[in-house]
Short mmCIF file of C-alpha atoms in Angstrom, two decimals:
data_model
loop_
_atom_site.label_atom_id
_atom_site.label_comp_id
_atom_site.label_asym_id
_atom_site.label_seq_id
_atom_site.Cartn_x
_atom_site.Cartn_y
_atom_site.Cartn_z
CA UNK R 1 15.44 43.24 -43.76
CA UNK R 2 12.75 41.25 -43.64
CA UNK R 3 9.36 42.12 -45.77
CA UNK R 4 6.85 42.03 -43.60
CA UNK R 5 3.83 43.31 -46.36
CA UNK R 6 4.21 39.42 -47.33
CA UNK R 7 3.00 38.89 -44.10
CA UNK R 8 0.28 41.43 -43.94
CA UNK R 9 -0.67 41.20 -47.86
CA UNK R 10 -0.94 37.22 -47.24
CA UNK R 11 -2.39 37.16 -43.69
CA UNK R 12 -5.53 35.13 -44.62
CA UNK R 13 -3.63 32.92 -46.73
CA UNK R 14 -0.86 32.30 -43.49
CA UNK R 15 -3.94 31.50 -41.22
CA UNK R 16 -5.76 29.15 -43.51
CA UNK R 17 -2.52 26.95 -43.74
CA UNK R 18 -2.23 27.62 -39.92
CA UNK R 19 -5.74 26.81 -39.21
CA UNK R 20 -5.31 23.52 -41.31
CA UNK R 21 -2.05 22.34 -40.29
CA UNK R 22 -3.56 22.40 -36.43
CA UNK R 23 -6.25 20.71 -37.71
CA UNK R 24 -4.50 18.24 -39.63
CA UNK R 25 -2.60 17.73 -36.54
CA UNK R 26 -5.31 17.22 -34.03
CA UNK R 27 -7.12 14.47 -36.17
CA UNK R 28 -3.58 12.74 -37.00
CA UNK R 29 -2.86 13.36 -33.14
CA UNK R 30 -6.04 11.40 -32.13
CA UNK R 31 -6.32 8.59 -34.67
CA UNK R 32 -2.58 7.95 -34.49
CA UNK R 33 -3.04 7.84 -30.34
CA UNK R 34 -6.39 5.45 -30.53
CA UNK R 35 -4.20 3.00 -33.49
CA UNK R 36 -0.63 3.13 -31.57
CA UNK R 37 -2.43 1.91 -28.21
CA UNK R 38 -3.99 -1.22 -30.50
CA UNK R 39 -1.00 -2.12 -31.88
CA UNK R 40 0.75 -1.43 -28.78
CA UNK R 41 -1.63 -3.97 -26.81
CA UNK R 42 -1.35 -6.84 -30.17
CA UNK R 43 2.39 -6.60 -29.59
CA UNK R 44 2.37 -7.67 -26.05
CA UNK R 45 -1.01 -9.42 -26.15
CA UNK R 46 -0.33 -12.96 -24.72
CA UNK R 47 -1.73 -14.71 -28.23
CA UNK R 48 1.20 -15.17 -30.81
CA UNK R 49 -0.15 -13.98 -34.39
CA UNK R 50 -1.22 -10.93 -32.71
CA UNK R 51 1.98 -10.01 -31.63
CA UNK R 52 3.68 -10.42 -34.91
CA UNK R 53 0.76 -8.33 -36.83
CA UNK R 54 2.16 -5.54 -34.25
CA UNK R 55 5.71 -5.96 -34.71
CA UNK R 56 5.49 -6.07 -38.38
CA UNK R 57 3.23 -3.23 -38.38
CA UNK R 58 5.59 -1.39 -36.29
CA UNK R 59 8.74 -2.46 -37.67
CA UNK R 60 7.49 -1.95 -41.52
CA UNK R 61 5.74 1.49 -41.28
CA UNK R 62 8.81 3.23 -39.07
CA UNK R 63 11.70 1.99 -41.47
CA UNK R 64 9.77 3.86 -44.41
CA UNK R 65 10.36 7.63 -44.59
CA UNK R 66 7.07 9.48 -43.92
CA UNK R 67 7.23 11.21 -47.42
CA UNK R 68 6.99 7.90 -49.40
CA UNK R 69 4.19 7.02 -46.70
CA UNK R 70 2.19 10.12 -47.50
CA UNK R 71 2.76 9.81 -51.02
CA UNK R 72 1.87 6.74 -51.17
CA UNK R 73 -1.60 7.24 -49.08
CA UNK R 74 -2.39 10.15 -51.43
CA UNK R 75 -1.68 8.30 -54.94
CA UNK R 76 -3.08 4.59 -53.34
CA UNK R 77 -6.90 5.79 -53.22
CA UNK R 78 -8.72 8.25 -54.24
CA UNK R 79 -8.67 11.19 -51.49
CA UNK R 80 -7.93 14.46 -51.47
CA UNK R 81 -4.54 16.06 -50.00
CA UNK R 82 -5.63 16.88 -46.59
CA UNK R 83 -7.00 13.21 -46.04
CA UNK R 84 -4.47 11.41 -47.34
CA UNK R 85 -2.01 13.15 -45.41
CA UNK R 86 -3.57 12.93 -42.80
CA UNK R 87 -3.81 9.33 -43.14
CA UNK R 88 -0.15 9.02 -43.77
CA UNK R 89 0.59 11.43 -40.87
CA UNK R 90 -1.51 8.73 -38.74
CA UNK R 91 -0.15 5.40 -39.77
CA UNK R 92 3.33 6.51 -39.53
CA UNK R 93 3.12 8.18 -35.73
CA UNK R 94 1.09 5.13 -34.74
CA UNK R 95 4.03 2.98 -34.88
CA UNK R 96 6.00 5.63 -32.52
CA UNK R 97 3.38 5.93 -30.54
CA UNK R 98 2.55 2.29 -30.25
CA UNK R 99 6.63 1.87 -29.09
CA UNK R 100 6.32 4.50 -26.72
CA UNK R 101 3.20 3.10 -25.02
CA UNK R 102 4.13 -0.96 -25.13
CA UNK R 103 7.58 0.80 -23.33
CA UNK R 104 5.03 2.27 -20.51
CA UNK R 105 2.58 -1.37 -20.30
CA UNK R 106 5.80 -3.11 -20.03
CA UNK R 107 7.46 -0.42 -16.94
CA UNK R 108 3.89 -1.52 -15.16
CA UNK R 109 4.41 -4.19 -12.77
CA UNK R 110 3.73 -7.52 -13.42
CA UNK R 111 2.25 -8.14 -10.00
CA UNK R 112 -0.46 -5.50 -11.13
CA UNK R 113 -1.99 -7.74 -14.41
CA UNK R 114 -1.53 -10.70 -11.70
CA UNK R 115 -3.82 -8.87 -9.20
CA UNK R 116 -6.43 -8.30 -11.62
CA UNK R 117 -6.53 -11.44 -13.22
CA UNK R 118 -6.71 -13.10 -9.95
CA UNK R 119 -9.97 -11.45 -9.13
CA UNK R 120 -11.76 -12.36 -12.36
CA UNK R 121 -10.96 -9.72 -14.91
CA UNK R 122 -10.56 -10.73 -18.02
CA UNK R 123 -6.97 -9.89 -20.04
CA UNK R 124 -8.94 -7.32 -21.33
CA UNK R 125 -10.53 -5.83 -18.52
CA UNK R 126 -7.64 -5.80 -16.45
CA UNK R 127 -5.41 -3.99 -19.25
CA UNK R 128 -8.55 -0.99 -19.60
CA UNK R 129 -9.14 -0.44 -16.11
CA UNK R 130 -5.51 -1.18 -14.56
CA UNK R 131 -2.40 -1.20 -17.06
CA UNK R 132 -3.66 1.54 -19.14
CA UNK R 133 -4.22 4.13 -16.75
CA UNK R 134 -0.64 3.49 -15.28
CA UNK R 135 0.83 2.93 -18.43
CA UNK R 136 -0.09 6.38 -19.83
CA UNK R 137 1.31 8.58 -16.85
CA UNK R 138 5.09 7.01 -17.97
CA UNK R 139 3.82 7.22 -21.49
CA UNK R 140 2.89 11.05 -21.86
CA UNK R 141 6.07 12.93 -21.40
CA UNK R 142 7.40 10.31 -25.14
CA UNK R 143 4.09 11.27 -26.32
CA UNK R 144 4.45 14.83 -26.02
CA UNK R 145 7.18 14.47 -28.18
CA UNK R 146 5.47 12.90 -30.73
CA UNK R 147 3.01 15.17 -31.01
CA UNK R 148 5.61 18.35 -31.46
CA UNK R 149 7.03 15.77 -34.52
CA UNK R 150 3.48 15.59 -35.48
CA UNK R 151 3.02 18.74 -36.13
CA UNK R 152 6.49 19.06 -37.90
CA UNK R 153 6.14 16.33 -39.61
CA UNK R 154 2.48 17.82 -41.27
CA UNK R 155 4.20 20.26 -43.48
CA UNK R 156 4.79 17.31 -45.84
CA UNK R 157 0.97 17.56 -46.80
CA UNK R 158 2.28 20.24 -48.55
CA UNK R 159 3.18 17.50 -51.18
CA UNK R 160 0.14 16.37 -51.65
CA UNK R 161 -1.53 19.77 -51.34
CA UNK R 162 -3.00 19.27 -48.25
CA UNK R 163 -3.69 23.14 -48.01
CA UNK R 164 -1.87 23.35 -44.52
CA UNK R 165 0.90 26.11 -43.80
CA UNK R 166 3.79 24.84 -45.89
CA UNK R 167 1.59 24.37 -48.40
CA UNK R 168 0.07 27.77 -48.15
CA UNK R 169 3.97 29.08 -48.02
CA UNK R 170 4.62 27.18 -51.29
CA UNK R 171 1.67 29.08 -52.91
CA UNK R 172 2.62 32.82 -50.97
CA UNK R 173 6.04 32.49 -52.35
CA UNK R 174 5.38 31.75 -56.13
CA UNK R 175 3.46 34.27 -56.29
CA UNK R 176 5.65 36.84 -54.74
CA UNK R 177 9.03 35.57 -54.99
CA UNK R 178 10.04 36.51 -52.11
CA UNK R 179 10.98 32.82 -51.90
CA UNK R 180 13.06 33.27 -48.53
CA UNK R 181 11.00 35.73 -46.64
CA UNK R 182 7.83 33.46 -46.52
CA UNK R 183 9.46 30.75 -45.12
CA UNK R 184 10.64 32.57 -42.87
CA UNK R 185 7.47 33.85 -41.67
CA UNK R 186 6.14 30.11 -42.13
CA UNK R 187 8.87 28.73 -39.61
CA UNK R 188 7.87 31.61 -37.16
CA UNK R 189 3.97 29.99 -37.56
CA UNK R 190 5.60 27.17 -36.74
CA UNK R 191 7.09 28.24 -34.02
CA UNK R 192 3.86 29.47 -32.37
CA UNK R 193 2.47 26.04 -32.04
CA UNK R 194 5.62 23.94 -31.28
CA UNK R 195 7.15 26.42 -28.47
CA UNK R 196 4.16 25.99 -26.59
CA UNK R 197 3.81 22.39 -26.92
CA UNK R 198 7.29 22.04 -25.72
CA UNK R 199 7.45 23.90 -22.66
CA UNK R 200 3.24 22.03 -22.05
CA UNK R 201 5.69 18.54 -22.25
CA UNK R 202 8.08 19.85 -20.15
CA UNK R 203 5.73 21.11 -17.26
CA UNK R 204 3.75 17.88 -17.76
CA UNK R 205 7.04 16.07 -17.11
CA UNK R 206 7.56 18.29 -13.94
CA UNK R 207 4.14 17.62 -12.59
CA UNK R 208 3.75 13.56 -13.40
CA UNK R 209 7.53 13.36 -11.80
CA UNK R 210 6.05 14.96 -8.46
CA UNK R 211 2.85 12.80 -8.20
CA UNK R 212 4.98 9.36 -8.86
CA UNK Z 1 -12.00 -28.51 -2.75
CA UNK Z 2 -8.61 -28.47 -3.78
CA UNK Z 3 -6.80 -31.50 -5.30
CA UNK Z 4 -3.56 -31.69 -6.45
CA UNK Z 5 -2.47 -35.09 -8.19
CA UNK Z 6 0.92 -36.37 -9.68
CA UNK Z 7 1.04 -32.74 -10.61
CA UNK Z 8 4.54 -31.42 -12.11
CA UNK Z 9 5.67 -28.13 -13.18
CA UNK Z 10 8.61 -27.29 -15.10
CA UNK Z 11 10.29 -23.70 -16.47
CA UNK Z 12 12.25 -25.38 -19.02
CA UNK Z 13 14.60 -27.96 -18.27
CA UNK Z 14 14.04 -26.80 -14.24
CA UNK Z 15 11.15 -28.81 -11.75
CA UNK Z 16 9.93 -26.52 -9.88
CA UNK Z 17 7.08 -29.15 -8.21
CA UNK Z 18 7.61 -32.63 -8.32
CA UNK Z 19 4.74 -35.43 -7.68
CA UNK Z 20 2.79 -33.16 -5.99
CA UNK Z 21 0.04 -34.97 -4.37
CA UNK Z 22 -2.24 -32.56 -1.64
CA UNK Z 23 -5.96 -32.67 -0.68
CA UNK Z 24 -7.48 -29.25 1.16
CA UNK Z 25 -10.58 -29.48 2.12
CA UNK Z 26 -13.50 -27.39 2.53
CA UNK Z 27 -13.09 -24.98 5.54
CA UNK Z 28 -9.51 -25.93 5.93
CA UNK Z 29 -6.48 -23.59 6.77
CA UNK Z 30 -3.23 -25.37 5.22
CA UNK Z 31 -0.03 -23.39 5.75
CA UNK Z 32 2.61 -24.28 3.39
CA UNK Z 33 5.80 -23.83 5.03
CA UNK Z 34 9.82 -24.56 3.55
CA UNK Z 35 13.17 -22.21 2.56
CA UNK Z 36 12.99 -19.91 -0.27
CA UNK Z 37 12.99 -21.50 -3.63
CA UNK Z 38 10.99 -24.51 -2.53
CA UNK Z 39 8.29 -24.07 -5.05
CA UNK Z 40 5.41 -22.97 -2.12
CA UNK Z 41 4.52 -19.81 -4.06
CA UNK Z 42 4.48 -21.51 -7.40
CA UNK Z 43 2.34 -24.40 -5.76
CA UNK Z 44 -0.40 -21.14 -4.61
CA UNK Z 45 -0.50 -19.80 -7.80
CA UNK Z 46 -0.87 -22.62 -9.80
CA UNK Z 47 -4.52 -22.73 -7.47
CA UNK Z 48 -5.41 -20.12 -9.58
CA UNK Z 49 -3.57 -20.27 -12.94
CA UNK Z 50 -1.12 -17.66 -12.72
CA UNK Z 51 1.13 -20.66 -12.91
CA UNK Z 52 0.24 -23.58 -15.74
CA UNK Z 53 1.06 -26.96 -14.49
CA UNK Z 54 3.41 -29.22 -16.79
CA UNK Z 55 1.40 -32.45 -16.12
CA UNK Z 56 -0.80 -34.13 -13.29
CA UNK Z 57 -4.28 -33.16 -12.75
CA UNK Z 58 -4.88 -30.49 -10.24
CA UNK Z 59 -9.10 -29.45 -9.69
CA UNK Z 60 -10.23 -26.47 -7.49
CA UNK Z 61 -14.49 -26.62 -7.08
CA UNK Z 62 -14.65 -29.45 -9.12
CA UNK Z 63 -13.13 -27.99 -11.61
CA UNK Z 64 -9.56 -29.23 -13.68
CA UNK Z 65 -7.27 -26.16 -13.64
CA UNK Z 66 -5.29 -26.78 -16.86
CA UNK Z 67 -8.49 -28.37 -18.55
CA UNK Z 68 -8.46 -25.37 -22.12
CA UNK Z 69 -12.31 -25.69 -21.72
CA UNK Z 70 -12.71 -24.43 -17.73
CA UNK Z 71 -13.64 -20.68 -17.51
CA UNK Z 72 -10.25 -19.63 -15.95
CA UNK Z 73 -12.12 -16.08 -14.95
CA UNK Z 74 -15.10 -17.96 -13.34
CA UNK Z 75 -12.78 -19.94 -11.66
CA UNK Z 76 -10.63 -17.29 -10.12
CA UNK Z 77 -13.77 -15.36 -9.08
CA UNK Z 78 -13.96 -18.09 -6.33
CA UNK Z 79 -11.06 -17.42 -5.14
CA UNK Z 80 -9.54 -14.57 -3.53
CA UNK Z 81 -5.62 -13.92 -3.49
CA UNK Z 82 -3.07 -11.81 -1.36
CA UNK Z 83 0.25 -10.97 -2.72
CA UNK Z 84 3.82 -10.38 -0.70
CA UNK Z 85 3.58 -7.03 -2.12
CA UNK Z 86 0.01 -5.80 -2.14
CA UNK Z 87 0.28 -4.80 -5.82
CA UNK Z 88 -2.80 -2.40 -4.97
CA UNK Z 89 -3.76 -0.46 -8.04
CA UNK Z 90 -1.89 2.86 -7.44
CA UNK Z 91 -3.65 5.20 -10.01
CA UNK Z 92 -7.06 4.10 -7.45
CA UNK Z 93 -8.64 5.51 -4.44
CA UNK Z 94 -8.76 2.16 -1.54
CA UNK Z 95 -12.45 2.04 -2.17
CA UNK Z 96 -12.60 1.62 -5.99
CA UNK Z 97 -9.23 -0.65 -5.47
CA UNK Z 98 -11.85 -2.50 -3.48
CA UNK Z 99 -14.94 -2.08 -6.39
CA UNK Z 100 -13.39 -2.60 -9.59
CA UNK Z 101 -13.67 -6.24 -9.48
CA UNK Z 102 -17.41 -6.86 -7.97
CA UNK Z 103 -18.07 -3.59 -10.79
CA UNK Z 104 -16.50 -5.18 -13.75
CA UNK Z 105 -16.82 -8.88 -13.60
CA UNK Z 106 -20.07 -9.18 -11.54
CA UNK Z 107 -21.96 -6.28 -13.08
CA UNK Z 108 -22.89 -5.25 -9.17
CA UNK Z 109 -24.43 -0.96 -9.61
CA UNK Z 110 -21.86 1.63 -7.97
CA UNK Z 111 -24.15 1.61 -5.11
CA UNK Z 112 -23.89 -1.83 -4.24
CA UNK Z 113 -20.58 -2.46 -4.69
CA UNK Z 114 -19.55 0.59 -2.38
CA UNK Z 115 -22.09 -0.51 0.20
CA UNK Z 116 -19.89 -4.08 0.13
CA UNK Z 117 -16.84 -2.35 -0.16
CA UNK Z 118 -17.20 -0.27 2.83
CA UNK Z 119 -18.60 -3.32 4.56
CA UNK Z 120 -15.52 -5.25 4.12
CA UNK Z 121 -13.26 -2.44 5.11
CA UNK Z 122 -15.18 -2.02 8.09
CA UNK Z 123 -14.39 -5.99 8.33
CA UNK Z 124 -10.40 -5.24 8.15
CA UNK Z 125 -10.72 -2.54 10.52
CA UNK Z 126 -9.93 0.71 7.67
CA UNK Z 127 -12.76 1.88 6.41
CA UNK Z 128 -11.67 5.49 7.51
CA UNK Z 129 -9.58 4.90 4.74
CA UNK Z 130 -11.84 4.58 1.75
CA UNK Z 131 -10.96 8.11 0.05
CA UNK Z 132 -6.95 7.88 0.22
CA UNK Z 133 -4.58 5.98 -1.89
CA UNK Z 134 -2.79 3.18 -1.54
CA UNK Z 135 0.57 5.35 -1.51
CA UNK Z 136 -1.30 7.13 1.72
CA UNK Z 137 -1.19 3.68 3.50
CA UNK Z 138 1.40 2.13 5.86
CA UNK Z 139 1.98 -1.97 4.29
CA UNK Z 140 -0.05 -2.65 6.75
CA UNK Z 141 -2.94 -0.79 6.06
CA UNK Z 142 -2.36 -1.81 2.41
CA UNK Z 143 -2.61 -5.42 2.84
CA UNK Z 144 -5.12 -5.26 4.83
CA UNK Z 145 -6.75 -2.83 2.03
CA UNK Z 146 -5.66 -6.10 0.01
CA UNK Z 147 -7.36 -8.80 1.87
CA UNK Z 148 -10.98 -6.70 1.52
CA UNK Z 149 -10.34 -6.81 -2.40
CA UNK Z 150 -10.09 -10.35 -1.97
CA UNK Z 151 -12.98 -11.20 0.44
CA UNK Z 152 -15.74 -8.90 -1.55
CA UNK Z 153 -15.87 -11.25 -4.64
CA UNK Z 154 -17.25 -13.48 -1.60
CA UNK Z 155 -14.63 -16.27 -2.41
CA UNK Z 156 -14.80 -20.11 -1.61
CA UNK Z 157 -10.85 -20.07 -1.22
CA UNK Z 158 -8.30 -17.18 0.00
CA UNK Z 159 -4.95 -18.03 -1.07
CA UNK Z 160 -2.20 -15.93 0.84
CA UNK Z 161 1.58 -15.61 -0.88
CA UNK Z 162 3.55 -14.64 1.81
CA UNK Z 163 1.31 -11.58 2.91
CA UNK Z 164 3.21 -10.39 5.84
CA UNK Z 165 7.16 -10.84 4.41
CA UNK Z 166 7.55 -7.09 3.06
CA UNK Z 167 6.07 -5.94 5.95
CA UNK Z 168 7.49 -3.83 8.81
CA UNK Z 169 7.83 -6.28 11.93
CA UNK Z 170 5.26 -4.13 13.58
CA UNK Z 171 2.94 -4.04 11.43
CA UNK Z 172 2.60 -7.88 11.00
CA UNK Z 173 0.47 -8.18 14.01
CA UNK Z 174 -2.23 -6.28 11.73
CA UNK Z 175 -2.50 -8.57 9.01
CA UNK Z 176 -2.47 -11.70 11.02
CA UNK Z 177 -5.45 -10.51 12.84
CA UNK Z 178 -7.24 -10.39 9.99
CA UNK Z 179 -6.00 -13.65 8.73
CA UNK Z 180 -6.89 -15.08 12.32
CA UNK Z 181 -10.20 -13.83 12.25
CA UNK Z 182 -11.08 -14.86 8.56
CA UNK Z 183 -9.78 -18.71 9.57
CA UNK Z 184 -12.33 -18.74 12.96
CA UNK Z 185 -15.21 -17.90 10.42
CA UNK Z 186 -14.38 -20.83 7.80
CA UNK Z 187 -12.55 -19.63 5.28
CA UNK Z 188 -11.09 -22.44 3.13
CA UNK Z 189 -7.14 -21.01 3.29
CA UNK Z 190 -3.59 -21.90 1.73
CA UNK Z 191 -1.34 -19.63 3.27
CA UNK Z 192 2.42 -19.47 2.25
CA UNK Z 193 4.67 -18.11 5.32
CA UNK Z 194 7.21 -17.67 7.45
CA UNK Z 195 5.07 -16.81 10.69
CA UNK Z 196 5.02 -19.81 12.84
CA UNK Z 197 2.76 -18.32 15.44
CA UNK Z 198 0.19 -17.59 12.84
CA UNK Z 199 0.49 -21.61 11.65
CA UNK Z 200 0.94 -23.03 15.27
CA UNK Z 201 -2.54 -21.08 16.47
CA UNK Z 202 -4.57 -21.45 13.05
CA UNK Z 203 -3.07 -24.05 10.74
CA UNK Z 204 -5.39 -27.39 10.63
CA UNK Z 205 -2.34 -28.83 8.37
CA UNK Z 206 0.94 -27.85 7.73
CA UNK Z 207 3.30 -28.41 4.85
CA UNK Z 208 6.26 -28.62 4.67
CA UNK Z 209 7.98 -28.05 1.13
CA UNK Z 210 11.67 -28.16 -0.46
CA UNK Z 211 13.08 -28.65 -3.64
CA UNK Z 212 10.09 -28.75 -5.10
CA UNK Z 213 8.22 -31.83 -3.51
CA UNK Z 214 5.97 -32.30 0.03
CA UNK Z 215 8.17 -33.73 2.38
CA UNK Z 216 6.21 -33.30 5.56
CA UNK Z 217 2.21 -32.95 5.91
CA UNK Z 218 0.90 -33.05 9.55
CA UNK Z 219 -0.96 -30.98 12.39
CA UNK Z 220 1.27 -27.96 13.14
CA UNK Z 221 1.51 -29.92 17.22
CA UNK Z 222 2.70 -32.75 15.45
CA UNK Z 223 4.83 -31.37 13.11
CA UNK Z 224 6.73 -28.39 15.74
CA UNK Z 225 7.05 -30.83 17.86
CA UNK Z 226 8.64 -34.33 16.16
CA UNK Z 227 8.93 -33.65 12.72
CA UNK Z 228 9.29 -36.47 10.89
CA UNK Z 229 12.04 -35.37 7.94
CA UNK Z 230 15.48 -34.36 8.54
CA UNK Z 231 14.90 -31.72 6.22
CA UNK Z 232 12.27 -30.37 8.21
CA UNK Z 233 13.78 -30.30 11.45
CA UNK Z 234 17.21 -28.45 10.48
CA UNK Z 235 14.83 -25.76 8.73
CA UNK Z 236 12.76 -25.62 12.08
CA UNK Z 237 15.59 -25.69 14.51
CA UNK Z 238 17.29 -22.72 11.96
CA UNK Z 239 14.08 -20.35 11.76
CA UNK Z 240 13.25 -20.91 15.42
CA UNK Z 241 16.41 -20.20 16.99
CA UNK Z 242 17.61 -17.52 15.90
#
């Protein structure tokens, strides 16, 4: 049976993790987002070095597991846990992200760039105004799915002590011993954001396949 | 206005246009006219640089298309396109379909631009239109949606890439109204199509394309009547009769 004065002993301790980990995951979510769509746009960019900055980029940082990444953000300068991981958390969904979104550009017609163009707008203009917006109704349902491995994938602050849930879990159950209960009771935490997410991704899915 | 010289184009080992010599002037309505494969779209687009030419000079305005130091997105301003498929921007309302262009590349306020917009879908007879989207429209109604995107950048040129093929038969009438009625006001026009009542009534020139070169240029009487080329008569007697 399951102790559940761990739970109400350690309440404030559960919630800070919780509060960081969604916080942790919001800013990753965001900066990861904003850097994916750059590198997305340098790898099909229609200027050569650019697009080999992007696939290098893309091909380096998703063949490295996201531990070594995070480690290697926290030990490489001189932040503290929550940045670095964040950091790490960032650079490695950006390449995922940045796959998932050149995937979308390149499901846009070509005709549509070609109309565009053909009235003045620059490359540029043409990929803000019209690719973009087209690109990121394919793109959201792959992105939604990032964003659930996000949030996974933030318990590894815990290894830098980022502070966030796991971490929080780490400290609840050296303290108590009650080694398996806790993470128990963090997976449920876990739960409560990723459950959610996943049925938002599906019912986005549902609604963008309606409007197309 | 438009001059192509000695100009070639190649995808890899393949000619696409060979020697392709062709003066339109100022005003002038030249449909461009041959079977599929011919190289008449790739000859309208390399007007405006979606296609690069392999060699040859070709200007537009006074201007040398391939030259690295023109200002391609100056150039293209000037000149207005229509695609076989519309390629309308989906995710946008008709009227900012219409705006985005005269917004983003000349800078015009939201207030002008809609009072221009409107203006020119008043001009292609669907300005009741303005508030739906393009997926609302018949392909009719879209091209025609199309042709105002073109016109209110105020272009020198309209170049037309087979605007009424993916079009319902009855809906054809439409779009060569509009066409028609852009031609009787001066509009310089290169027109790539199959509708030989739209290039009997409104051509100046025809021309007559295949396998990449101009076999036949002449005045659509001239030509419908006593073409000169072999070529050019079995395609004429083969989309005519049929």
């Amino acid at each position: 049976m399951l102790d559940f004065s761990i739970l109400t002993d350690y309440m404030d301790v559960f919630l800070e993790g919780f509060k960081i980990t969604i916080i942790a995951s919001f800013i990753a979510l965001i900066c990861s987002f904003i850097l994916g769509t750059l590198i997305a746009v340098m790898r099909i960019a229609p200027f050569k070095p650019l697009n080999w900055i992007g696939t290098v980029y893309v091909e380096f940082i998703r063949n490295i597991p996201v531990l070594v990444i995070v480690f290697f953000t926290y030990l490489a300068f001189d932040f503290g846990g929550m940045t670095a991981g964040i950091i790490g958390l960032t650079v490695y969904t950006a390449a995922f992200i940045a796959e998932a979104i050149r995937a979308g550009i390149m499901s846009v017609p070509r005709g549509q760039m070609e109309a565009a163009r053909s009235s003045g707008l620059t490359y540029g203009q043409a990929m803000k105004s019209v690719i973009l917006p087209q690109a990121i109704k394919i793109v959201i349902p792959p992105l939604g799915n990032q964003f659930i491995n996000l949030v996974k994938n933030s318990s590894l602050l815990a290894v830098v002590a980022g502070g966030d849930l796991m971490y929080q879990g780490d400290l609840i159950s050296a303290s108590t011993f009650s080694t398996f209960d806790t993470y128990i009771f963090v997976g449920l935490f876990y739960l409560i954001l990723t459950i959610p997410l996943s049925f938002g991704v599906g019912f986005l899915e549902k609604r963008l396949a309606r409007s197309n | 206005m438009i001059s192509f010289d000695k100009v070639n184009k190649f995808y890899g080992d393949f000619q696409v246009l060979k020697d392709i010599n062709l003066t339109i002037n100022k005003g002038e309505v030249v449909v461009v006219i041959g079977p599929s494969g011919s190289g008449k779209s790739t000859l309208l687009r390399c007007i405006n640089h979606l296609e690069k030419i392999t060699d040859g000079t070709l200007n537009v305005n006074g201007l040398s298309v391939a030259d690295k130091k023109t200002d391609i997105n100056k150039l293209r301003r000037n000149i207005g396109m229509v695609f076989q498929h519309f390629y309308l921007y989906p995710h946008k309302t008709v009227l900012e379909n219409i705006m985005l262009a005269p917004r983003k590349v000349l800078g015009q306020s939201e207030k002008e631009a809609k009072e221009l917009a409107m203006y020119y879908l008043d001009k292609v007879g669907i300005s009741d239109k303005a508030d739906a989207f393009p997926s609302q429209l018949s392909g009719g109604q879209q091209q025609r949606v199309a042709i105002a995107r073109g016109l209110v950048m105020k272009p020198e040129i309209m170049l037309f890439d087979e605007p009424t093929s993916a079009l319902d038969p009855e809906m054809i009438g439409e779009v060569l109204d509009v066409m028609k009625a852009l031609a009787k006001e001066g509009m310089t026009m290169v027109v790539v199509t199959h509708e030989m009542g739209f290039a009997k009534e409104v051509a100046d020139r025809i021309v007559f394309m295949d396998e990449g070169q101009i076999l036949e240029e002449a005045v659509p009487a001239e030509f419908y009547e006593n073409p000169r080329e072999e070529r050019a008569r079995m395609f004429l007697s083969r989309i005519l009769n049929h």
